[in-house]
Amino acid sequence: HTSHSMKGTSAYMTSLPFFECDVCREAVRMAWGKANDLREKRGKVREDELTDITENMCDTESEHGDWLGQFDVVQSGDKLSLHKPGGYSQCKKECSTVAYACRKQLEEVHSDLAEALYLQKPKSLDKLTTKVCKKWTKACTKANAAAVVKHERKDETFKEMDEKAKEMEDLMRKMNKMGMGGMSMYSRDDMDEMM
């Protein structure tokens, strides 16, 4: 699974404490939004659908992990934070680090999160976020908030994908879900020719 690979990102690993809280909050917000979308479309939602979302939301190759490509890691003084410049970028080192932070914090609690979304307990996004990111995980700790950058960090430019590239990414994710993941060895040009 290439999305779980962290090759060449060791310098980025020291960045994790800075944005684990942001990543946790954004992941809960994304799952909450998807659960509400399903409810609005059909009036009800199945717990297995929510489990599918929470199980795959930290996987950049899943349709439920596409939100990870919306973030840019930005340094301000000795702090790092997540910013949403608009649009989606191709998932490279920063995105992979954000995905890793997501897995690190939420892998153990994804089924609890799915159950909370299914039961709608707690009923507010703020309360659910506090429960997940402060009680169930240690994403939003004082230690993480106090962390400072002590290493040289090379910033990765957030480059928004155009509409066609985003459609291709979405297609690859759908094919991955259907078990056709080997398609990633083809270039986008090859894929264009196949269509």
mmCIF file of C-alpha atoms in Angstrom, residues 13-193:
data_model
loop_
_atom_site.group_PDB
_atom_site.id
_atom_site.type_symbol
_atom_site.label_atom_id
_atom_site.label_comp_id
_atom_site.label_asym_id
_atom_site.label_seq_id
_atom_site.Cartn_x
_atom_site.Cartn_y
_atom_site.Cartn_z
ATOM 1 C CA MET A 13 8.027 12.843 11.078
ATOM 2 C CA THR A 14 9.349 15.361 13.600
ATOM 3 C CA SER A 15 6.568 17.654 12.322
ATOM 4 C CA LEU A 16 3.777 15.396 13.594
ATOM 5 C CA PRO A 17 3.158 16.946 17.033
ATOM 6 C CA PHE A 18 2.481 20.313 15.402
ATOM 7 C CA PHE A 19 -0.553 19.297 13.434
ATOM 8 C CA GLU A 20 -1.887 16.070 14.951
ATOM 9 C CA CYS A 21 -4.589 18.114 16.674
ATOM 10 C CA ASP A 22 -5.528 19.910 13.418
ATOM 11 C CA VAL A 23 -5.564 16.590 11.538
ATOM 12 C CA CYS A 24 -7.746 14.940 14.176
ATOM 13 C CA ARG A 25 -10.224 17.845 14.122
ATOM 14 C CA GLU A 26 -10.363 17.878 10.317
ATOM 15 C CA ALA A 27 -10.803 14.078 10.128
ATOM 16 C CA VAL A 28 -13.720 14.189 12.586
ATOM 17 C CA ARG A 29 -15.246 17.131 10.663
ATOM 18 C CA MET A 30 -14.904 15.212 7.370
ATOM 19 C CA ALA A 31 -16.483 12.019 8.798
ATOM 20 C CA TRP A 32 -19.273 14.073 10.424
ATOM 21 C CA GLY A 33 -19.962 15.810 7.095
ATOM 22 C CA LYS A 34 -20.073 12.548 5.137
ATOM 23 C CA ALA A 35 -22.414 10.978 7.727
ATOM 24 C CA ASN A 36 -24.742 13.989 7.487
ATOM 25 C CA ASP A 37 -24.633 13.903 3.667
ATOM 26 C CA LEU A 38 -25.722 10.242 3.715
ATOM 27 C CA ARG A 39 -28.547 11.035 6.156
ATOM 28 C CA GLU A 40 -29.757 13.964 4.030
ATOM 29 C CA LYS A 41 -29.755 11.874 0.840
ATOM 30 C CA ARG A 42 -31.524 8.835 2.275
ATOM 31 C CA GLY A 43 -32.946 9.819 5.632
ATOM 32 C CA LYS A 44 -30.900 7.119 7.373
ATOM 33 C CA VAL A 45 -27.430 5.641 7.358
ATOM 34 C CA ARG A 46 -26.051 2.158 8.043
ATOM 35 C CA GLU A 47 -23.270 1.699 10.591
ATOM 36 C CA ASP A 48 -21.182 -0.315 8.089
ATOM 37 C CA GLU A 49 -21.193 2.692 5.725
ATOM 38 C CA LEU A 50 -19.832 4.861 8.520
ATOM 39 C CA THR A 51 -17.243 2.223 9.396
ATOM 40 C CA ASP A 52 -16.130 2.241 5.748
ATOM 41 C CA ILE A 53 -15.643 6.018 5.994
ATOM 42 C CA THR A 54 -13.788 6.023 9.333
ATOM 43 C CA GLU A 55 -11.679 2.979 8.412
ATOM 44 C CA ASN A 56 -10.472 4.567 5.161
ATOM 45 C CA MET A 57 -10.415 8.297 5.927
ATOM 46 C CA CYS A 58 -6.647 8.322 6.561
ATOM 47 C CA ASP A 59 -5.830 6.443 3.346
ATOM 48 C CA THR A 60 -4.841 8.764 0.500
ATOM 49 C CA GLU A 61 -5.772 6.062 -2.017
ATOM 50 C CA SER A 62 -9.362 5.819 -0.749
ATOM 51 C CA GLU A 63 -12.236 8.031 -1.855
ATOM 52 C CA HIS A 64 -12.711 8.792 1.857
ATOM 53 C CA GLY A 65 -9.100 10.000 2.126
ATOM 54 C CA ASP A 66 -9.182 12.537 -0.695
ATOM 55 C CA TRP A 67 -9.633 15.363 1.869
ATOM 56 C CA LEU A 68 -5.978 14.849 2.877
ATOM 57 C CA GLY A 69 -4.909 16.488 -0.402
ATOM 58 C CA GLN A 70 -6.571 19.778 0.594
ATOM 59 C CA PHE A 71 -3.930 20.730 3.140
ATOM 60 C CA ASP A 72 -0.621 22.534 3.023
ATOM 61 C CA VAL A 73 1.784 22.386 5.971
ATOM 62 C CA VAL A 74 2.887 25.948 6.699
ATOM 63 C CA GLN A 75 5.650 27.150 9.019
ATOM 64 C CA SER A 76 5.246 30.357 10.973
ATOM 65 C CA GLY A 77 8.219 31.075 13.235
ATOM 66 C CA ASP A 78 8.871 27.896 15.207
ATOM 67 C CA LYS A 79 5.364 26.475 14.697
ATOM 68 C CA LEU A 80 3.822 24.378 11.936
ATOM 69 C CA SER A 81 0.139 24.308 11.084
ATOM 70 C CA LEU A 82 -2.272 23.060 8.464
ATOM 71 C CA HIS A 83 -3.752 25.483 5.970
ATOM 72 C CA LYS A 84 -6.417 24.928 3.322
ATOM 73 C CA PRO A 85 -5.356 26.985 0.289
ATOM 74 C CA GLY A 86 -8.314 25.766 -1.772
ATOM 75 C CA GLY A 87 -8.556 22.831 -4.145
ATOM 76 C CA TYR A 88 -6.597 19.580 -4.004
ATOM 77 C CA SER A 89 -2.928 18.846 -4.559
ATOM 78 C CA GLN A 90 -1.344 15.574 -5.564
ATOM 79 C CA CYS A 91 -0.351 13.659 -2.429
ATOM 80 C CA LYS A 92 3.401 13.978 -1.866
ATOM 81 C CA LYS A 93 5.520 14.209 1.324
ATOM 82 C CA GLU A 94 3.450 16.735 3.287
ATOM 83 C CA CYS A 95 0.179 15.028 2.391
ATOM 84 C CA SER A 96 1.666 11.619 3.277
ATOM 85 C CA THR A 97 2.782 13.032 6.623
ATOM 86 C CA VAL A 98 -0.721 14.396 7.274
ATOM 87 C CA ALA A 99 -2.142 10.954 6.368
ATOM 88 C CA TYR A 100 0.349 9.291 8.717
ATOM 89 C CA ALA A 101 -0.661 11.660 11.548
ATOM 90 C CA CYS A 102 -4.295 10.788 10.825
ATOM 91 C CA ARG A 103 -3.598 7.043 11.028
ATOM 92 C CA LYS A 104 -1.424 7.452 14.129
ATOM 93 C CA GLN A 105 -4.224 9.217 15.985
ATOM 94 C CA LEU A 106 -7.376 7.580 14.620
ATOM 95 C CA GLU A 107 -6.550 3.995 13.619
ATOM 96 C CA GLU A 108 -7.353 2.655 17.094
ATOM 97 C CA VAL A 109 -10.617 4.600 17.495
ATOM 98 C CA HIS A 110 -12.162 4.455 14.001
ATOM 99 C CA SER A 111 -14.861 1.934 15.020
ATOM 100 C CA ASP A 112 -15.756 4.013 18.112
ATOM 101 C CA LEU A 113 -16.021 7.073 15.868
ATOM 102 C CA ALA A 114 -18.272 5.190 13.422
ATOM 103 C CA GLU A 115 -20.510 4.098 16.297
ATOM 104 C CA ALA A 116 -20.691 7.658 17.694
ATOM 105 C CA LEU A 117 -21.645 8.957 14.233
ATOM 106 C CA TYR A 118 -24.244 6.202 13.835
ATOM 107 C CA LEU A 119 -25.842 6.826 17.242
ATOM 108 C CA GLN A 120 -25.416 10.600 16.843
ATOM 109 C CA LYS A 121 -23.948 10.731 20.341
ATOM 110 C CA PRO A 122 -22.689 13.314 21.037
ATOM 111 C CA LYS A 123 -25.050 15.361 18.886
ATOM 112 C CA SER A 124 -22.704 18.272 18.144
ATOM 113 C CA LEU A 125 -19.532 18.289 16.040
ATOM 114 C CA ASP A 126 -17.686 20.288 18.735
ATOM 115 C CA LYS A 127 -18.477 17.731 21.438
ATOM 116 C CA LEU A 128 -17.567 14.789 19.201
ATOM 117 C CA THR A 129 -14.289 16.462 18.210
ATOM 118 C CA THR A 130 -13.399 17.064 21.870
ATOM 119 C CA LYS A 131 -14.245 13.447 22.719
ATOM 120 C CA VAL A 132 -12.165 11.998 19.865
ATOM 121 C CA CYS A 133 -9.203 14.387 19.877
ATOM 122 C CA LYS A 134 -8.777 14.927 23.640
ATOM 123 C CA LYS A 135 -10.281 11.896 25.387
ATOM 124 C CA TRP A 136 -9.988 8.934 22.993
ATOM 125 C CA THR A 137 -6.673 10.053 21.522
ATOM 126 C CA LYS A 138 -3.899 12.354 22.668
ATOM 127 C CA ALA A 139 -3.956 14.421 19.462
ATOM 128 C CA CYS A 140 -4.799 17.707 21.196
ATOM 129 C CA THR A 141 -2.438 17.660 24.178
ATOM 130 C CA LYS A 142 -0.620 20.568 25.821
ATOM 131 C CA ALA A 143 2.676 18.900 24.849
ATOM 132 C CA ASN A 144 1.695 18.922 21.164
ATOM 133 C CA ALA A 145 0.551 22.546 21.452
ATOM 134 C CA ALA A 146 3.888 23.526 23.054
ATOM 135 C CA ALA A 147 6.080 21.791 20.443
ATOM 136 C CA VAL A 148 8.544 23.983 18.523
ATOM 137 C CA VAL A 149 10.378 23.353 15.230
ATOM 138 C CA LYS A 150 13.980 22.405 15.969
ATOM 139 C CA HIS A 151 15.022 21.170 12.543
ATOM 140 C CA GLU A 152 15.649 22.553 9.088
ATOM 141 C CA ARG A 153 12.473 22.006 7.099
ATOM 142 C CA LYS A 154 12.153 22.150 3.331
ATOM 143 C CA ASP A 155 8.697 23.435 2.453
ATOM 144 C CA GLU A 156 6.759 21.609 -0.237
ATOM 145 C CA THR A 157 4.772 23.914 -2.495
ATOM 146 C CA PHE A 158 1.029 23.272 -2.577
ATOM 147 C CA LYS A 159 0.219 22.884 -6.264
ATOM 148 C CA GLU A 160 -3.499 22.684 -6.974
ATOM 149 C CA MET A 161 -4.517 19.994 -9.470
ATOM 150 C CA ASP A 162 -6.607 21.059 -12.416
ATOM 151 C CA GLU A 163 -10.092 19.621 -12.836
ATOM 152 C CA LYS A 164 -8.992 16.863 -15.244
ATOM 153 C CA ALA A 165 -6.183 15.709 -12.928
ATOM 154 C CA LYS A 166 -8.612 15.651 -9.959
ATOM 155 C CA GLU A 167 -11.121 13.611 -11.997
ATOM 156 C CA MET A 168 -8.312 11.160 -12.819
ATOM 157 C CA GLU A 169 -7.343 10.908 -9.122
ATOM 158 C CA ASP A 170 -10.989 10.217 -8.226
ATOM 159 C CA LEU A 171 -11.194 7.557 -10.946
ATOM 160 C CA MET A 172 -8.027 5.891 -9.588
ATOM 161 C CA ARG A 173 -9.561 5.864 -6.090
ATOM 162 C CA LYS A 174 -12.772 4.267 -7.386
ATOM 163 C CA MET A 175 -10.751 1.637 -9.277
ATOM 164 C CA ASN A 176 -8.730 1.005 -6.118
ATOM 165 C CA LYS A 177 -11.937 0.417 -4.174
ATOM 166 C CA MET A 178 -13.088 -2.078 -6.815
ATOM 167 C CA GLY A 179 -9.802 -3.963 -6.475
ATOM 168 C CA MET A 180 -8.242 -2.599 -9.640
ATOM 169 C CA GLY A 181 -5.406 -0.864 -7.768
ATOM 170 C CA GLY A 182 -2.741 -1.977 -10.237
ATOM 171 C CA MET A 183 -3.816 0.861 -12.512
ATOM 172 C CA SER A 184 -1.578 3.261 -10.592
ATOM 173 C CA MET A 185 1.383 1.980 -12.625
ATOM 174 C CA TYR A 186 -0.058 3.734 -15.681
ATOM 175 C CA SER A 187 0.627 7.401 -16.257
ATOM 176 C CA ARG A 188 -2.202 9.908 -16.568
ATOM 177 C CA ASP A 189 -1.480 10.094 -20.325
ATOM 178 C CA ASP A 190 -1.879 6.321 -20.606
ATOM 179 C CA MET A 191 -5.147 6.526 -18.704
ATOM 180 C CA ASP A 192 -6.393 9.308 -21.009
ATOM 181 C CA GLU A 193 -5.678 7.090 -24.020
#
